[in-house]
């Protein structure tokens, strides 16, 4: 045993001595490089924090009209308007000198004491844009600047008085796979129409004065990378190989190095290779399930997409805390799930139900506080989930007229301007 220890000490001792010798000779090269990367990371964090801190936010409450006969299609157009701030690619100066990031918005639903409230939290410069979009689709709605309900609770939750439960919903499959959307719930007969927002409104209508349910949907416009991923996935299902362009060593001739060496023995082929299998034939050969998946992917990637974080928080006093309403909210998110395409599921790293391992109580309390602070500061989940405007409108939209059993406050009459003949004192 002692011989093995001596041998190990000799091997590792020699290794550390070699590393020390190399460092003593080349430290003046490695040290500036390491210092540069450390400084660069801190610089990017600093300028991004400075830019985000400079954003001025408005919290708008959308008061629901008394009679809404429109489907979630109207809300889909509002989400399309929310894609307008997208930069289509930030420049190097924007990212690494100004610290700019893509602007985002937060669509929120708050319930307490039997009432439900729809909110939109957005950068101040986009207020006119979104107000115009909302009034364009819901002329009878009323938009007012509201007090922040998040600031009406303690800065630290959970605490001695209040308990908290929450999680973040993420997609199980790649983002190019769609969830169940409102066209699948609709019926041609109005009496059979299913409103997907009704379960959460009904749950909020039964909350006591100390109970609160918060739902936050963070949306940040995204580019076309996820669309390309969807196209590749659809091609894989159909068995179509992606065509790669041949790299030419001689522009104008379109010849590769291999074709040049084979030229004395074989005539170079300059024609563009065409797929051997016809696309329509491939589509016909798919099973009904595969065809449905391909059509679902193509339908999803055809619409605008948002990097999305869906966050749910339930707060109540410790002596009356109950999980009954939590189960109702979990059922609300599950109605959008499909077994053959995609579904929403809680992110295990954000669940506040249980924690395994050491120091469970302390880690669970920290996780609860963390999800509360992420909600307050509008921080995105590290796991990227991309939803398109149709999926977002399915999850978040103003309830239709059929939702009559709730305590949702509606506008009984629309405000109008005074008549022009009214005398002025």
Coordinates of N, CA, C and O in Angstrom, one line a residue, residues 125-305:
X125 N -42.6 53.0 -24.1 CA -42.6 53.5 -25.5 C -43.5 52.6 -26.4 O -43.8 53.1 -27.5
X126 N -44.0 51.5 -25.9 CA -44.8 50.6 -26.7 C -46.3 50.7 -26.2 O -47.1 49.9 -26.7
X127 N -46.6 51.6 -25.4 CA -48.0 51.7 -24.8 C -49.0 52.0 -25.9 O -50.0 51.4 -26.0
X128 N -48.7 53.0 -26.7 CA -49.6 53.4 -27.8 C -49.8 52.3 -28.8 O -51.0 52.0 -29.3
X129 N -48.8 51.5 -29.1 CA -48.8 50.4 -30.0 C -49.8 49.4 -29.5 O -50.7 48.9 -30.3
X130 N -49.7 49.0 -28.3 CA -50.5 47.9 -27.7 C -52.0 48.4 -27.4 O -52.9 47.6 -27.6
X131 N -52.1 49.6 -27.0 CA -53.5 50.1 -26.8 C -54.2 50.2 -28.1 O -55.4 49.8 -28.2
X132 N -53.6 50.6 -29.2 CA -54.2 50.6 -30.5 C -54.6 49.2 -30.9 O -55.7 49.0 -31.5
X133 N -53.8 48.2 -30.7 CA -54.1 46.8 -31.1 C -55.2 46.3 -30.3 O -56.1 45.6 -30.8
X134 N -55.3 46.6 -29.0 CA -56.4 46.1 -28.1 C -57.7 46.7 -28.5 O -58.7 46.1 -28.7
X135 N -57.7 48.1 -28.6 CA -58.9 48.8 -29.0 C -59.4 48.3 -30.4 O -60.6 48.3 -30.7
X136 N -58.4 48.0 -31.3 CA -58.8 47.6 -32.6 C -59.6 46.3 -32.7 O -60.4 46.1 -33.5
X137 N -59.2 45.4 -31.7 CA -59.9 44.1 -31.7 C -61.0 44.0 -30.7 O -62.0 43.3 -30.9
X138 N -60.9 44.8 -29.6 CA -62.0 44.9 -28.6 C -62.4 46.4 -28.4 O -62.0 47.0 -27.4
X139 N -63.2 46.9 -29.3 CA -63.6 48.3 -29.2 C -64.3 48.7 -27.9 O -64.2 49.8 -27.4
X140 N -64.9 47.7 -27.3 CA -65.7 48.0 -26.0 C -64.8 47.9 -24.8 O -65.3 48.1 -23.7
X141 N -63.5 47.5 -24.9 CA -62.7 47.4 -23.7 C -62.3 48.7 -23.2 O -62.4 49.8 -23.9
X142 N -61.8 48.7 -22.0 CA -61.3 49.9 -21.3 C -59.9 49.6 -20.8 O -59.7 48.6 -20.1
X143 N -59.0 50.5 -21.0 CA -57.6 50.3 -20.6 C -57.2 51.4 -19.7 O -57.3 52.6 -20.0
X144 N -56.8 51.1 -18.5 CA -56.4 52.1 -17.5 C -55.0 51.7 -16.9 O -54.6 50.6 -16.9
X145 N -54.3 52.7 -16.4 CA -53.0 52.5 -15.7 C -53.3 52.0 -14.3 O -54.1 52.7 -13.6
X146 N -52.8 50.9 -13.9 CA -53.2 50.3 -12.6 C -52.0 50.3 -11.6 O -50.8 50.4 -12.0
X147 N -52.4 50.1 -10.4 CA -51.4 50.0 -9.3 C -50.8 48.5 -9.4 O -51.5 47.6 -9.7
X148 N -49.6 48.4 -9.1 CA -48.9 47.1 -9.2 C -49.3 46.2 -8.0 O -49.0 46.5 -6.9
X149 N -50.0 45.2 -8.3 CA -50.5 44.2 -7.3 C -49.4 43.5 -6.6 O -49.5 43.0 -5.5
X150 N -48.2 43.3 -7.3 CA -47.1 42.6 -6.8 C -46.5 43.4 -5.6 O -46.0 42.8 -4.6
X151 N -46.5 44.7 -5.7 CA -46.0 45.6 -4.7 C -46.9 45.7 -3.4 O -46.5 46.3 -2.4
X152 N -48.1 45.2 -3.5 CA -49.0 45.3 -2.4 C -48.8 44.2 -1.4 O -49.5 44.2 -0.4
X153 N -47.9 43.2 -1.7 CA -47.6 42.2 -0.7 C -46.2 42.4 -0.2 O -45.5 43.3 -0.7
X154 N -45.8 41.7 0.8 CA -44.5 41.9 1.3 C -43.4 41.6 0.3 O -43.5 40.9 -0.7
X155 N -42.2 42.3 0.5 CA -41.1 42.1 -0.4 C -40.5 40.7 -0.3 O -39.8 40.3 -1.3
X156 N -40.7 40.0 0.7 CA -40.2 38.7 0.9 C -41.4 37.7 1.2 O -42.1 37.9 2.2
X157 N -41.6 36.8 0.2 CA -42.6 35.8 0.4 C -42.0 34.5 -0.1 O -41.3 34.4 -1.1
X158 N -42.2 33.4 0.7 CA -43.0 33.3 1.9 C -42.4 33.9 3.2 O -41.2 34.1 3.2
X159 N -43.2 34.2 4.1 CA -42.8 34.8 5.4 C -43.6 34.2 6.5 O -44.2 33.1 6.3
X160 N -43.6 34.8 7.7 CA -44.3 34.2 8.8 C -45.8 34.2 8.6 O -46.5 33.4 9.3
X161 N -46.3 35.1 7.8 CA -47.8 35.2 7.6 C -48.3 34.4 6.4 O -49.3 33.7 6.4
X162 N -47.5 34.5 5.3 CA -48.0 34.0 4.0 C -47.1 32.8 3.5 O -45.9 32.9 3.7
X163 N -47.8 31.9 2.9 CA -47.2 30.7 2.3 C -47.3 30.9 0.8 O -48.2 31.6 0.3
X164 N -46.5 30.2 0.0 CA -46.5 30.3 -1.4 C -46.3 28.9 -2.1 O -45.6 28.1 -1.6
X165 N -47.0 28.8 -3.2 CA -46.7 27.6 -4.1 C -46.6 28.2 -5.5 O -47.3 29.1 -5.9
X166 N -45.7 27.6 -6.3 CA -45.6 28.0 -7.7 C -44.7 27.1 -8.5 O -44.1 26.2 -8.0
X167 N -44.8 27.4 -9.8 CA -43.9 26.6 -10.7 C -43.9 27.4 -12.1 O -44.6 28.3 -12.3
X168 N -43.0 26.9 -12.9 CA -43.0 27.5 -14.3 C -43.3 26.4 -15.3 O -42.8 25.2 -15.1
X169 N -44.1 26.7 -16.3 CA -44.5 25.7 -17.3 C -43.5 25.7 -18.5 O -43.3 26.8 -19.0
X170 N -43.0 24.6 -18.9 CA -42.2 24.5 -20.1 C -42.7 23.4 -21.0 O -43.5 22.6 -20.6
X171 N -42.2 23.5 -22.3 CA -42.6 22.5 -23.2 C -41.8 21.2 -23.0 O -40.6 21.2 -22.8
X172 N -42.5 20.1 -23.2 CA -41.8 18.8 -23.1 C -41.0 18.5 -24.3 O -39.8 18.0 -24.2
X173 N -41.5 18.7 -25.5 CA -40.8 18.3 -26.7 C -40.2 19.6 -27.3 O -40.4 20.7 -26.8
X174 N -39.4 19.5 -28.4 CA -38.8 20.7 -29.0 C -39.9 21.7 -29.4 O -41.1 21.4 -29.6
X175 N -39.5 23.0 -29.4 CA -40.5 24.1 -29.5 C -41.3 24.0 -30.9 O -42.3 24.7 -31.0
X176 N -40.7 23.4 -31.9 CA -41.4 23.3 -33.2 C -42.7 22.5 -33.1 O -43.6 22.6 -34.0
X177 N -42.8 21.6 -32.1 CA -44.1 20.8 -32.0 C -45.1 21.7 -31.3 O -44.9 22.3 -30.3
X178 N -46.4 21.7 -31.8 CA -47.4 22.6 -31.2 C -48.2 21.9 -30.1 O -48.2 20.7 -29.9
X179 N -48.7 22.8 -29.2 CA -49.7 22.3 -28.2 C -51.1 22.4 -28.8 O -51.3 22.8 -29.9
X180 N -52.1 22.0 -28.0 CA -53.4 22.1 -28.5 C -53.9 23.6 -28.4 O -53.8 24.2 -27.4
X181 N -54.5 24.0 -29.5 CA -54.8 25.4 -29.7 C -56.3 25.6 -29.8 O -57.1 24.6 -30.0
X182 N -56.8 26.9 -29.8 CA -58.2 27.1 -29.8 C -59.0 26.6 -30.9 O -60.2 26.3 -30.8
X183 N -58.5 26.5 -32.2 CA -59.3 25.9 -33.2 C -59.8 24.5 -32.9 O -60.9 24.0 -33.4
X184 N -59.0 23.8 -32.1 CA -59.4 22.4 -31.7 C -60.6 22.4 -30.7 O -61.2 21.4 -30.5
X185 N -60.8 23.5 -30.0 CA -61.9 23.6 -29.0 C -63.1 24.2 -29.6 O -64.2 24.1 -28.9
X186 N -63.1 24.8 -30.7 CA -64.2 25.5 -31.2 C -65.2 24.6 -31.9 O -64.9 23.6 -32.5
X187 N -66.5 25.0 -31.9 CA -67.6 24.3 -32.5 C -68.3 25.4 -33.4 O -68.3 26.6 -33.1
X188 N -69.0 24.9 -34.4 CA -69.8 25.8 -35.3 C -71.0 26.3 -34.6 O -71.5 27.4 -34.8
X189 N -71.5 25.5 -33.6 CA -72.6 26.0 -32.8 C -72.1 26.7 -31.6 O -71.3 26.2 -30.8
X190 N -72.6 28.0 -31.4 CA -72.1 28.8 -30.3 C -72.3 28.2 -28.9 O -71.5 28.3 -28.0
X191 N -73.4 27.4 -28.7 CA -73.7 26.8 -27.4 C -72.7 25.8 -27.1 O -72.5 25.4 -25.9
X192 N -72.0 25.2 -28.1 CA -71.0 24.1 -27.8 C -69.6 24.7 -27.8 O -68.6 23.9 -27.6
X193 N -69.4 26.0 -27.9 CA -68.1 26.6 -28.0 C -67.4 26.4 -26.6 O -68.1 26.7 -25.6
X194 N -66.2 26.0 -26.5 CA -65.5 25.9 -25.3 C -64.5 27.0 -25.2 O -63.7 27.2 -26.1
X195 N -64.5 27.7 -24.0 CA -63.6 28.8 -23.8 C -62.5 28.3 -22.9 O -62.7 27.9 -21.7
X196 N -61.3 28.3 -23.3 CA -60.2 27.7 -22.6 C -59.8 28.5 -21.4 O -59.2 28.0 -20.4
X197 N -60.1 29.8 -21.3 CA -59.8 30.6 -20.2 C -60.8 30.5 -19.1 O -60.6 30.9 -17.9
X198 N -62.0 29.9 -19.3 CA -63.0 29.8 -18.3 C -62.6 29.0 -17.1 O -63.0 29.5 -16.0
X199 N -61.8 27.9 -17.1 CA -61.5 27.2 -15.8 C -60.7 28.1 -14.9 O -61.0 28.1 -13.7
X200 N -59.8 28.9 -15.4 CA -59.0 29.7 -14.4 C -59.8 30.9 -13.9 O -59.7 31.2 -12.7
X201 N -60.7 31.4 -14.7 CA -61.6 32.5 -14.2 C -62.5 32.0 -13.2 O -62.8 32.6 -12.1
X202 N -63.0 30.7 -13.4 CA -63.9 30.1 -12.4 C -63.2 29.8 -11.1 O -63.8 30.0 -10.0
X203 N -62.0 29.4 -11.2 CA -61.2 29.1 -10.0 C -60.9 30.4 -9.2 O -61.1 30.4 -8.0
X204 N -60.6 31.5 -9.9 CA -60.4 32.8 -9.2 C -61.7 33.3 -8.6 O -61.6 34.1 -7.6
X205 N -62.8 33.0 -9.1 CA -64.1 33.5 -8.6 C -64.4 32.9 -7.2 O -65.2 33.4 -6.5
X206 N -63.7 31.8 -6.9 CA -63.9 31.2 -5.6 C -62.9 31.5 -4.5 O -62.9 30.9 -3.5
X207 N -61.9 32.4 -4.8 CA -60.9 32.7 -3.9 C -61.4 33.6 -2.8 O -62.2 34.4 -2.9
X208 N -60.8 33.3 -1.6 CA -61.1 34.2 -0.4 C -60.3 35.5 -0.5 O -59.5 35.7 -1.4
X209 N -60.6 36.3 0.5 CA -59.9 37.7 0.4 C -58.4 37.6 0.6 O -57.7 38.4 0.1
X210 N -57.9 36.6 1.3 CA -56.5 36.5 1.5 C -55.8 35.6 0.5 O -54.6 35.6 0.4
X211 N -56.5 34.9 -0.4 CA -55.9 34.1 -1.4 C -55.7 34.9 -2.7 O -56.4 35.8 -3.0
X212 N -54.6 34.6 -3.3 CA -54.2 35.2 -4.6 C -53.6 34.2 -5.5 O -52.8 33.3 -5.2
X213 N -54.0 34.3 -6.8 CA -53.4 33.5 -7.9 C -52.9 34.5 -8.9 O -53.5 35.4 -9.4
X214 N -51.6 34.3 -9.2 CA -50.9 35.1 -10.2 C -50.5 34.2 -11.4 O -49.9 33.1 -11.2
X215 N -50.7 34.7 -12.6 CA -50.3 34.0 -13.8 C -49.5 35.0 -14.6 O -50.0 36.1 -14.9
X216 N -48.3 34.7 -15.0 CA -47.5 35.6 -15.8 C -47.0 34.9 -17.0 O -46.5 33.8 -17.0
X217 N -47.2 35.5 -18.2 CA -46.7 35.0 -19.5 C -45.8 36.0 -20.1 O -46.2 37.1 -20.6
X218 N -44.5 35.8 -19.9 CA -43.4 36.6 -20.5 C -43.3 36.3 -22.0 O -43.1 35.1 -22.3
X219 N -43.3 37.3 -22.8 CA -43.1 37.1 -24.3 C -42.1 38.0 -24.8 O -42.1 39.2 -24.7
X220 N -41.1 37.4 -25.5 CA -40.0 38.1 -26.2 C -39.9 37.6 -27.6 O -39.7 36.4 -27.9
X221 N -40.0 38.5 -28.6 CA -40.0 38.1 -30.0 C -38.7 37.4 -30.3 O -37.6 37.7 -29.8
X222 N -38.8 36.4 -31.2 CA -37.7 35.6 -31.6 C -37.6 35.6 -33.1 O -38.5 35.9 -33.8
X223 N -36.4 35.1 -33.6 CA -36.2 35.1 -35.0 C -36.6 33.8 -35.7 O -37.6 33.2 -35.3
X224 N -35.8 33.4 -36.7 CA -36.2 32.2 -37.5 C -35.5 30.9 -37.2 O -35.7 29.9 -37.9
X225 N -34.6 30.9 -36.2 CA -33.9 29.7 -35.9 C -34.8 28.5 -35.6 O -34.6 27.4 -36.0
X226 N -35.9 28.8 -34.8 CA -36.8 27.8 -34.4 C -37.6 27.3 -35.6 O -38.0 26.1 -35.7
X227 N -37.8 28.2 -36.5 CA -38.6 27.8 -37.8 C -37.7 26.8 -38.6 O -38.2 25.9 -39.1
X228 N -36.4 27.1 -38.7 CA -35.5 26.2 -39.4 C -35.5 24.8 -38.7 O -35.4 23.8 -39.4
X229 N -35.5 24.8 -37.4 CA -35.5 23.6 -36.7 C -36.8 22.8 -37.0 O -36.8 21.6 -37.1
X230 N -37.9 23.5 -37.1 CA -39.2 22.8 -37.4 C -39.2 22.2 -38.8 O -39.7 21.1 -39.0
X231 N -38.6 23.0 -39.8 CA -38.5 22.5 -41.1 C -37.7 21.2 -41.2 O -38.0 20.2 -41.9
X232 N -36.5 21.2 -40.5 CA -35.7 20.0 -40.4 C -36.4 18.9 -39.8 O -36.2 17.7 -40.2
X233 N -37.2 19.1 -38.7 CA -37.9 18.1 -38.1 C -38.9 17.4 -39.0 O -39.1 16.2 -39.0
X234 N -39.7 18.3 -39.7 CA -40.7 17.8 -40.6 C -40.1 16.9 -41.7 O -40.6 15.9 -42.1
X235 N -38.9 17.4 -42.2 CA -38.2 16.6 -43.3 C -37.7 15.3 -42.7 O -37.8 14.3 -43.4
X236 N -37.3 15.2 -41.5 CA -36.9 14.0 -40.9 C -38.0 13.0 -40.7 O -37.8 11.8 -41.0
X237 N -39.2 13.5 -40.3 CA -40.3 12.6 -40.2 C -40.7 12.0 -41.6 O -41.1 10.8 -41.7
X238 N -40.6 12.8 -42.6 CA -41.0 12.4 -43.9 C -39.9 11.6 -44.6 O -40.1 11.1 -45.7
X239 N -38.7 11.6 -44.0 CA -37.6 10.8 -44.6 C -36.9 11.6 -45.7 O -36.3 11.0 -46.6
X240 N -37.0 12.9 -45.7 CA -36.4 13.7 -46.8 C -35.0 14.2 -46.2 O -35.0 14.8 -45.2
X241 N -34.0 13.9 -47.0 CA -32.6 14.4 -46.6 C -32.4 15.8 -47.0 O -32.8 16.2 -48.1
X242 N -31.8 16.6 -46.1 CA -31.6 18.0 -46.4 C -30.5 18.1 -47.5 O -29.4 17.5 -47.3
X243 N -30.7 18.9 -48.5 CA -29.8 19.1 -49.6 C -28.7 20.1 -49.1 O -29.1 21.2 -48.7
X244 N -27.5 19.7 -49.2 CA -26.4 20.7 -48.9 C -25.7 21.1 -50.2 O -25.4 20.3 -51.0
X245 N -25.5 22.4 -50.2 CA -24.9 23.0 -51.4 C -23.4 22.6 -51.5 O -22.7 22.6 -50.5
X246 N -23.0 22.2 -52.6 CA -21.6 21.8 -52.8 C -20.7 23.1 -52.7 O -21.0 24.1 -53.4
X247 N -19.6 23.0 -51.9 CA -18.7 24.1 -51.8 C -17.8 24.1 -53.0 O -17.2 23.2 -53.4
X248 N -17.7 25.3 -53.7 CA -17.0 25.4 -54.9 C -15.6 26.0 -54.6 O -15.5 27.0 -53.9
X249 N -14.6 25.4 -55.2 CA -13.2 26.0 -55.0 C -13.0 27.1 -56.1 O -12.1 27.9 -55.9
X250 N -13.7 27.1 -57.1 CA -13.5 28.0 -58.2 C -14.9 28.7 -58.5 O -15.7 28.1 -59.3
X251 N -15.1 29.8 -57.9 CA -16.4 30.5 -58.2 C -16.5 30.8 -59.7 O -15.6 31.2 -60.4
X252 N -17.7 30.6 -60.2 CA -17.9 30.8 -61.6 C -17.9 29.5 -62.4 O -18.6 29.3 -63.4
X253 N -17.1 28.5 -61.9 CA -17.1 27.2 -62.5 C -17.9 26.1 -61.8 O -18.4 25.2 -62.3
X254 N -18.1 26.4 -60.4 CA -18.9 25.4 -59.6 C -18.3 24.1 -59.5 O -19.0 23.1 -59.5
X255 N -17.0 24.0 -59.4 CA -16.3 22.7 -59.3 C -15.7 22.6 -57.9 O -15.1 23.5 -57.4
X256 N -15.7 21.3 -57.4 CA -15.1 21.0 -56.1 C -13.7 20.5 -56.4 O -13.4 20.2 -57.6
X257 N -12.9 20.3 -55.3 CA -11.5 19.8 -55.5 C -11.5 18.4 -56.0 O -10.7 18.0 -56.9
X258 N -12.5 17.6 -55.6 CA -12.6 16.2 -56.0 C -12.9 16.1 -57.5 O -12.4 15.3 -58.3
X259 N -13.8 17.0 -58.0 CA -14.2 17.0 -59.4 C -13.0 17.4 -60.3 O -12.9 17.0 -61.4
X260 N -12.1 18.3 -59.7 CA -11.0 18.8 -60.5 C -10.0 17.6 -60.8 O -9.5 17.4 -61.9
X261 N -9.8 16.8 -59.7 CA -8.8 15.7 -59.9 C -9.4 14.6 -60.7 O -8.7 13.8 -61.4
X262 N -10.8 14.4 -60.7 CA -11.4 13.4 -61.6 C -11.7 13.9 -63.0 O -12.1 13.1 -63.8
X263 N -11.4 15.2 -63.3 CA -11.8 15.7 -64.6 C -11.1 15.0 -65.7 O -11.8 14.8 -66.8
X264 N -9.8 14.6 -65.7 CA -9.2 13.9 -66.8 C -9.9 12.5 -67.2 O -9.8 12.1 -68.3
X265 N -10.6 12.0 -66.2 CA -11.2 10.7 -66.4 C -12.7 10.7 -66.4 O -13.4 9.8 -66.9
X266 N -13.3 11.8 -65.8 CA -14.8 11.8 -65.7 C -15.2 13.3 -65.9 O -14.6 14.2 -65.4
X267 N -16.2 13.5 -66.8 CA -16.7 14.8 -67.1 C -17.4 15.4 -65.8 O -18.3 14.7 -65.3
X268 N -17.0 16.6 -65.4 CA -17.7 17.1 -64.2 C -19.2 17.4 -64.4 O -19.6 17.8 -65.5
X269 N -19.9 17.1 -63.4 CA -21.4 17.3 -63.4 C -21.7 18.6 -62.8 O -21.6 18.7 -61.6
X270 N -22.2 19.6 -63.5 CA -22.5 20.9 -63.0 C -24.0 21.1 -62.8 O -24.4 22.2 -62.4
X271 N -24.8 20.0 -63.0 CA -26.2 20.2 -62.8 C -26.5 20.1 -61.3 O -25.9 19.3 -60.6
X272 N -27.5 20.8 -60.9 CA -28.0 20.8 -59.5 C -28.7 19.5 -59.2 O -29.6 19.1 -60.0
X273 N -28.3 18.8 -58.1 CA -28.9 17.5 -57.8 C -30.3 17.8 -57.3 O -30.6 18.6 -56.5
X274 N -31.3 17.0 -57.8 CA -32.7 17.1 -57.4 C -33.0 15.9 -56.5 O -32.4 14.8 -56.6
X275 N -33.9 16.1 -55.5 CA -34.3 15.0 -54.6 C -34.9 13.9 -55.5 O -35.7 14.1 -56.4
X276 N -34.5 12.7 -55.1 CA -34.9 11.5 -55.9 C -36.4 11.2 -55.6 O -37.1 10.7 -56.5
X277 N -36.8 11.4 -54.4 CA -38.2 11.1 -54.0 C -39.1 12.3 -54.1 O -38.7 13.4 -53.6
X278 N -40.2 12.2 -54.6 CA -41.1 13.3 -54.7 C -41.7 13.6 -53.4 O -42.1 12.8 -52.6
X279 N -41.9 14.9 -53.1 CA -42.4 15.4 -51.8 C -43.8 14.9 -51.6 O -44.2 14.4 -50.5
X280 N -44.6 15.0 -52.6 CA -46.0 14.5 -52.4 C -46.1 13.0 -52.1 O -47.0 12.6 -51.4
X281 N -45.2 12.3 -52.8 CA -45.2 10.8 -52.5 C -44.9 10.5 -51.1 O -45.4 9.7 -50.5
X282 N -43.9 11.3 -50.6 CA -43.5 11.1 -49.2 C -44.6 11.4 -48.2 O -44.9 10.7 -47.2
X283 N -45.4 12.5 -48.6 CA -46.5 12.9 -47.7 C -47.6 11.8 -47.7 O -48.2 11.5 -46.7
X284 N -47.8 11.2 -48.9 CA -48.9 10.2 -49.0 C -48.5 8.9 -48.2 O -49.3 8.1 -47.8
X285 N -47.2 8.6 -48.1 CA -46.7 7.4 -47.5 C -46.7 7.5 -46.0 O -46.5 6.5 -45.3
X286 N -47.0 8.7 -45.4 CA -47.0 8.8 -44.0 C -48.2 8.2 -43.4 O -49.3 8.1 -44.0
X287 N -48.1 7.7 -42.1 CA -49.3 7.3 -41.4 C -50.2 8.5 -41.0 O -49.7 9.6 -41.0
X288 N -51.4 8.3 -40.6 CA -52.3 9.4 -40.2 C -51.7 10.2 -39.1 O -51.8 11.4 -39.0
X289 N -51.1 9.5 -38.1 CA -50.5 10.2 -37.0 C -49.3 11.0 -37.4 O -49.1 12.2 -37.0
X290 N -48.4 10.5 -38.3 CA -47.2 11.2 -38.8 C -47.7 12.4 -39.6 O -47.1 13.5 -39.5
X291 N -48.7 12.3 -40.4 CA -49.2 13.4 -41.2 C -49.7 14.5 -40.4 O -49.5 15.7 -40.6
X292 N -50.4 14.1 -39.3 CA -51.0 15.1 -38.4 C -49.8 15.9 -37.7 O -49.9 17.1 -37.5
X293 N -48.8 15.2 -37.3 CA -47.6 15.9 -36.7 C -47.0 16.8 -37.6 O -46.6 18.0 -37.3
X294 N -46.7 16.4 -38.9 CA -46.1 17.2 -39.9 C -46.9 18.5 -40.1 O -46.4 19.6 -40.2
X295 N -48.2 18.3 -40.3 CA -49.1 19.4 -40.6 C -49.1 20.4 -39.4 O -49.2 21.6 -39.5
X296 N -49.1 19.8 -38.1 CA -49.0 20.6 -36.9 C -47.8 21.5 -36.9 O -47.8 22.7 -36.5
X297 N -46.6 20.9 -37.2 CA -45.3 21.6 -37.2 C -45.4 22.7 -38.2 O -45.0 23.9 -37.9
X298 N -45.8 22.4 -39.4 CA -45.8 23.4 -40.5 C -46.8 24.5 -40.1 O -46.5 25.7 -40.4
X299 N -47.9 24.2 -39.5 CA -48.9 25.3 -39.1 C -48.2 26.2 -38.0 O -48.4 27.4 -38.0
X300 N -47.5 25.6 -37.1 CA -46.9 26.4 -36.0 C -45.8 27.3 -36.5 O -45.8 28.5 -36.2
X301 N -44.9 26.8 -37.3 CA -43.8 27.6 -37.7 C -44.2 28.6 -38.8 O -43.4 29.5 -39.1
X302 N -45.5 28.6 -39.3 CA -45.9 29.6 -40.2 C -46.3 30.9 -39.6 O -46.5 31.9 -40.3
X303 N -46.4 30.9 -38.2 CA -46.8 32.1 -37.5 C -45.7 32.6 -36.6 O -44.7 31.9 -36.3
X304 N -45.8 33.9 -36.2 CA -44.8 34.6 -35.5 C -44.6 33.8 -34.1 O -45.5 33.4 -33.5
X305 N -43.3 33.8 -33.7 CA -43.0 33.1 -32.5 C -42.4 34.0 -31.4 O -41.8 35.0 -31.7

